[in-house]
Tab-separated table of C-alpha atoms in Angstrom:
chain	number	residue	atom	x	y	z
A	1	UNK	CA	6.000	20.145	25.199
A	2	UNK	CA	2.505	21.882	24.913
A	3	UNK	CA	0.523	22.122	21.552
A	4	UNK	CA	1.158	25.666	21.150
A	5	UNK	CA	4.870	24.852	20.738
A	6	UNK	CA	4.486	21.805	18.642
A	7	UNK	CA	2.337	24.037	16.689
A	8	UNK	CA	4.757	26.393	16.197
A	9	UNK	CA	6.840	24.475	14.066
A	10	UNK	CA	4.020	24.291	11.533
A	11	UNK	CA	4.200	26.288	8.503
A	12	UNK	CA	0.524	27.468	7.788
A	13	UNK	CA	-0.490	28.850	4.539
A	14	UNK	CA	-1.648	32.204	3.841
A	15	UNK	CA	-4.786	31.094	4.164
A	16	UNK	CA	-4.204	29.260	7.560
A	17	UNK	CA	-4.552	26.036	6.062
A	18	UNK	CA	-2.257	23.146	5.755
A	19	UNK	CA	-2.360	20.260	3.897
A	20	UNK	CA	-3.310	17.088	5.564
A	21	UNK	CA	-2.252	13.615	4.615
A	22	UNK	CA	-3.819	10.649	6.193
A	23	UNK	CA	-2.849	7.497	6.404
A	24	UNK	CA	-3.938	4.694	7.794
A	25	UNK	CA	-1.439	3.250	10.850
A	26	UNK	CA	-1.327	-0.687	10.545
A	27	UNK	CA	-1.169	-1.093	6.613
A	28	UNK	CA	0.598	1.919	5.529
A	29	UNK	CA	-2.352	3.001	3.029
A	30	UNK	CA	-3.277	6.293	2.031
A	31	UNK	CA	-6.765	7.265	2.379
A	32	UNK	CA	-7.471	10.722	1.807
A	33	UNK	CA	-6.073	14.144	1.553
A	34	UNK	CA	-7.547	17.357	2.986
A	35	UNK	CA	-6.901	20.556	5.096
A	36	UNK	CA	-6.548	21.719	8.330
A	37	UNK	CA	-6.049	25.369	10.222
A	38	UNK	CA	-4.756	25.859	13.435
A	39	UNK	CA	-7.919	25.014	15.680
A	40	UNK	CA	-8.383	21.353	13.831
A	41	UNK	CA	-4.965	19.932	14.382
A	42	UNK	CA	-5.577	21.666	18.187
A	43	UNK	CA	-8.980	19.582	18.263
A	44	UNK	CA	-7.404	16.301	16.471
A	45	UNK	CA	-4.321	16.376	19.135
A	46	UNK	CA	-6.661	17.485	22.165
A	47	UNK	CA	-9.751	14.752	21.454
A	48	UNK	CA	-7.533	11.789	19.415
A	49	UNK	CA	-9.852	12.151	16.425
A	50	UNK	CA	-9.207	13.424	13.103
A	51	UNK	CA	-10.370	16.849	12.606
A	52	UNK	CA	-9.941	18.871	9.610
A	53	UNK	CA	-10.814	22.691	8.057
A	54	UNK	CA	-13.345	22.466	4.724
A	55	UNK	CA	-12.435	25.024	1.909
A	56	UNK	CA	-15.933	24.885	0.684
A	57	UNK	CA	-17.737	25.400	3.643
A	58	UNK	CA	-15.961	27.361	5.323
A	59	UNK	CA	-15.918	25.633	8.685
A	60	UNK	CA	-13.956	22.922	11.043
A	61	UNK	CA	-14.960	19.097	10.636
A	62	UNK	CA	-14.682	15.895	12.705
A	63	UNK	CA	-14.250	13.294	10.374
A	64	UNK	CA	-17.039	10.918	10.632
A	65	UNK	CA	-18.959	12.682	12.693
A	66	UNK	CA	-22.167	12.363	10.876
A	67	UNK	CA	-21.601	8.745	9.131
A	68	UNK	CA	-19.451	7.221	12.130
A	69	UNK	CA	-16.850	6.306	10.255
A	70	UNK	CA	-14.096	8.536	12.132
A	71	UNK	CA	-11.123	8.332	12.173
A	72	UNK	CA	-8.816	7.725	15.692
A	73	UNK	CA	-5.379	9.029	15.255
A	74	UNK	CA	-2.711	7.163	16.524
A	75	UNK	CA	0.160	9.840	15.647
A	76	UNK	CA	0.294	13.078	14.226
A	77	UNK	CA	3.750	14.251	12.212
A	78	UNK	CA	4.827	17.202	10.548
A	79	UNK	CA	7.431	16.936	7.194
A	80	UNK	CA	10.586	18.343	6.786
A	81	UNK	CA	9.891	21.362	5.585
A	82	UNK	CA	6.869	21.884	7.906
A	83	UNK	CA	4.213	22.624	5.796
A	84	UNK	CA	1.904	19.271	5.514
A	85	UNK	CA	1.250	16.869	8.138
A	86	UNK	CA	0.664	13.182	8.343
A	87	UNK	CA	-1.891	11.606	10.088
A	88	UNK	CA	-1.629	8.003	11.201
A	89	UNK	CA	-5.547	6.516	12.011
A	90	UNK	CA	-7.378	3.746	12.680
A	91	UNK	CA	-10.332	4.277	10.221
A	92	UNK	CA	-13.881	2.908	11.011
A	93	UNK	CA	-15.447	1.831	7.435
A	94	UNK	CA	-14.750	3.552	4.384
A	95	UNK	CA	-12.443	7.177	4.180
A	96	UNK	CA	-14.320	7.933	1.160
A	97	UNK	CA	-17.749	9.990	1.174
A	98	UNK	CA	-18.100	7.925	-2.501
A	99	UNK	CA	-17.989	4.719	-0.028
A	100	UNK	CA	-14.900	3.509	-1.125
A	101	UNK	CA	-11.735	2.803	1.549
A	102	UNK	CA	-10.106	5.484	0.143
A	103	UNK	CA	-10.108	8.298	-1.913
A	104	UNK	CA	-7.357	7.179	-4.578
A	105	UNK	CA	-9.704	4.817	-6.073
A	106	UNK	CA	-9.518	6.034	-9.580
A	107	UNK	CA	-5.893	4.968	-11.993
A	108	UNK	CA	-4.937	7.268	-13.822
A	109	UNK	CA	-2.382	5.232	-15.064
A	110	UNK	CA	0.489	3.122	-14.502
A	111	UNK	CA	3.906	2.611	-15.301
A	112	UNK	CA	4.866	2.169	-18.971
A	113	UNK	CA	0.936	1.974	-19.290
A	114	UNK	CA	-1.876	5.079	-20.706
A	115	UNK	CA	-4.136	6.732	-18.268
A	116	UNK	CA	-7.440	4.977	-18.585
A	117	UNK	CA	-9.736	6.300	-15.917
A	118	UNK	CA	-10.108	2.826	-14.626
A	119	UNK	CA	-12.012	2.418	-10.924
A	120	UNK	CA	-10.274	0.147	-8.102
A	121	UNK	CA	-12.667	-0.251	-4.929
A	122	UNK	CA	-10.024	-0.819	-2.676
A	123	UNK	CA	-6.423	-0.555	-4.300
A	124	UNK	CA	-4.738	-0.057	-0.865
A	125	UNK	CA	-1.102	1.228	-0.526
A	126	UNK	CA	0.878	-1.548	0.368
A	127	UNK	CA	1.379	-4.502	-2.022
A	128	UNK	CA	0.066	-7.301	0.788
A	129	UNK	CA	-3.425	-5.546	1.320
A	130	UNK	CA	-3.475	-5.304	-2.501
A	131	UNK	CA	-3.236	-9.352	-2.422
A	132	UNK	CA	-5.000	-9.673	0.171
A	133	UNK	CA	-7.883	-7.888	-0.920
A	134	UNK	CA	-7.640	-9.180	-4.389
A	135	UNK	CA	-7.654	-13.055	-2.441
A	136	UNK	CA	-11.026	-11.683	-0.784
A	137	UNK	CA	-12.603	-10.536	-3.894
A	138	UNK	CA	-11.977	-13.928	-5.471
A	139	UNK	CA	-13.618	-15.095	-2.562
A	140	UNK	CA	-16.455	-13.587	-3.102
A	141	UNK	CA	-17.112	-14.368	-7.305
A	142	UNK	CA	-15.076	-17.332	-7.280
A	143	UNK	CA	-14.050	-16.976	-11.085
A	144	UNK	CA	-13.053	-19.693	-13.199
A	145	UNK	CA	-10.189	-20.412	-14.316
A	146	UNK	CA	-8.458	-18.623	-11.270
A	147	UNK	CA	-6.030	-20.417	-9.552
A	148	UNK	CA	-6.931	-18.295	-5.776
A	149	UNK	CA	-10.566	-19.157	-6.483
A	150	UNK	CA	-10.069	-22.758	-6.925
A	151	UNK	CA	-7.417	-23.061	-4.153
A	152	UNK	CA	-10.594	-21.611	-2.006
A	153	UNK	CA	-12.790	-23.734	-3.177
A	154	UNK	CA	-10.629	-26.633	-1.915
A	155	UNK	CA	-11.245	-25.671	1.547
A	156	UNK	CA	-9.489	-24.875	4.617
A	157	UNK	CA	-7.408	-28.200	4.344
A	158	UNK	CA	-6.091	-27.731	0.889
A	159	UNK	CA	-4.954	-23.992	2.041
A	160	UNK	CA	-3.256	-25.537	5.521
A	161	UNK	CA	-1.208	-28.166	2.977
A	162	UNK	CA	-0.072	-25.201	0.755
A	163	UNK	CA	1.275	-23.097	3.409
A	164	UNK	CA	2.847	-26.142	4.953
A	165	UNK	CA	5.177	-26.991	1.209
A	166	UNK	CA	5.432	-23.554	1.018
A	167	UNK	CA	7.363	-23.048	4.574
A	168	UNK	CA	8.744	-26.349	3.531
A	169	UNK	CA	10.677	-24.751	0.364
A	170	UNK	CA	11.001	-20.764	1.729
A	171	UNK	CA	13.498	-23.656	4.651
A	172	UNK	CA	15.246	-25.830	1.778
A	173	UNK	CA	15.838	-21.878	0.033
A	174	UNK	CA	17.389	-20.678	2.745
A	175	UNK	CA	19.693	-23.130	3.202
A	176	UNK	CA	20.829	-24.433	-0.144
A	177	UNK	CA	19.796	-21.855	-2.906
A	178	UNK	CA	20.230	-18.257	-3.901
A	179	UNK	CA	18.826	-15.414	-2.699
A	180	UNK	CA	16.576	-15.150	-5.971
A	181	UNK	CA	15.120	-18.507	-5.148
A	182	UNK	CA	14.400	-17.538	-1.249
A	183	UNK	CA	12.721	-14.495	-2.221
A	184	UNK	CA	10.539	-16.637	-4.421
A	185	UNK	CA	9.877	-19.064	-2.267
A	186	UNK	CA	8.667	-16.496	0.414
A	187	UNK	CA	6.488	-14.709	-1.810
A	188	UNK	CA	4.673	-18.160	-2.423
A	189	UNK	CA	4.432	-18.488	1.386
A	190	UNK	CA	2.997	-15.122	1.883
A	191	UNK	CA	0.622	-15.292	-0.905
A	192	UNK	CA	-0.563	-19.122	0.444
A	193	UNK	CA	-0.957	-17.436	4.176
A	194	UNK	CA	-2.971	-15.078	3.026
A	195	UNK	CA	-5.296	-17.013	1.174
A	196	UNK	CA	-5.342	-20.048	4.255
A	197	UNK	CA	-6.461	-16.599	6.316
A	198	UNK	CA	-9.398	-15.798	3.914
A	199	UNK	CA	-10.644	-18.866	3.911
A	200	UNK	CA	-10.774	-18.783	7.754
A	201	UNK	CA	-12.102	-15.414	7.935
A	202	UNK	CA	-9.504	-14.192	9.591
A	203	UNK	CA	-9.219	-10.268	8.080
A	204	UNK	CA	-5.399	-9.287	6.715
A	205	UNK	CA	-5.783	-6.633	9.369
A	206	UNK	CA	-6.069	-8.413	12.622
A	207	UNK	CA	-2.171	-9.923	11.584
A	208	UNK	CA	-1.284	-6.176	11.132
A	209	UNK	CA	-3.011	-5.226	14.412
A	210	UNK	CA	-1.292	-8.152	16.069
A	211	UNK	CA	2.301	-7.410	14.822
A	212	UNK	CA	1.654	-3.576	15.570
A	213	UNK	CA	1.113	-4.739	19.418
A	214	UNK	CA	4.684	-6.556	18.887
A	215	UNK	CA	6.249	-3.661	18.787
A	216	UNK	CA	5.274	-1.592	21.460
């Protein structure tokens, strides 16, 4: 099918515009929202790299193209009712022009809770790069009185041990508890694999990048 007639099926605005999600592929995360007219999501299928259409300015945009962090779109899809379209990147540094990963960086609020206007550097989308970034940031302080820093602090060993009881239990679980108890028990695994990767260096996204060659 040519890009005219996958274009077709897009609903631009009045103004030619259409919203633009963008997401990024291996962890599910949002990063940014913006818009794009005809001729960006032409350039963004044609050249693989995010392109959008600024309101302000007026004029078509490469994402990145002046702080080379741009974005290389893996798939481009178009909702239900065709008017907004997902992008699925790989992003290079942060999304935001504030520096953060992404955009969303500012809670409004949460359930049951009051908007506060709190700042999260990177809150991610999906609850394991939450953990794992939250793992990293211990990392970095090492806080006292946390249980991540001092598991850290321990060393590479101490981590290895962890996972090792952990995959011990998430087995016993599996076999002679219930279902409550599993999940449990895997949740303890995933959150001691994560930190045993931190304290190897081994970036949360280089699992997702490895699983994401799995299936193809």
């Amino acid at each position: 099918m040519s890009e005219n007639n996958r274009l077709s099926a897009v609903r631009f605005g009045a103004d030619g515009l259409v919203p633009v999600v963008t997401q990024e592929s291996r962890s599910g995360d949002v990063l940014m929202v913006a818009f794009a007219n005809r001729d960006a999501v032409d350039r963004t299928l044609a050249t693989g790299l995010a392109h959008y259409y600024s309101r302000s300015r007026g004029v078509l945009w490469q994402k990145g193209e002046t702080s080379g962090h741009v974005q290389r779109v893996v798939e481009v899809r178009l909702d239900c009712d065709g008017d907004t379209i997902l992008y699925r990147v790989e992003q290079t540094g942060p999304a935001c022009h504030t520096g953060t990963r992404t955009c969303f960086s500012t809670v409004l609020g949460r359930t049951g809770g009051q908007a506060d206007g709190a700042k999260e550097e990177d809150p991610g989308g999906h609850v394991l790069s939450r953990l794992a970034s939250t793992i990293a940031s211990r990392a970095a302080d090492r806080p006292q009185g946390f249980y991540t820093a001092e598991l850290l602090a321990q060393g590479i060993g101490k981590a290895s041990q962890k996972v090792g009881e952990e995959a011990v239990e998430v087995v016993v679980a599996a076999n002679s508890e219930d279902d409550e108890r599993l999940a449990s028990e895997a949740a303890d695994l995933l959150y001691h694999l994560l930190v045993l990767l931190q304290a190897r260096g081994v970036p949360f996204d280089d699992v997702l990048r490895e699983l994401e060659s799995r299936t193809k």
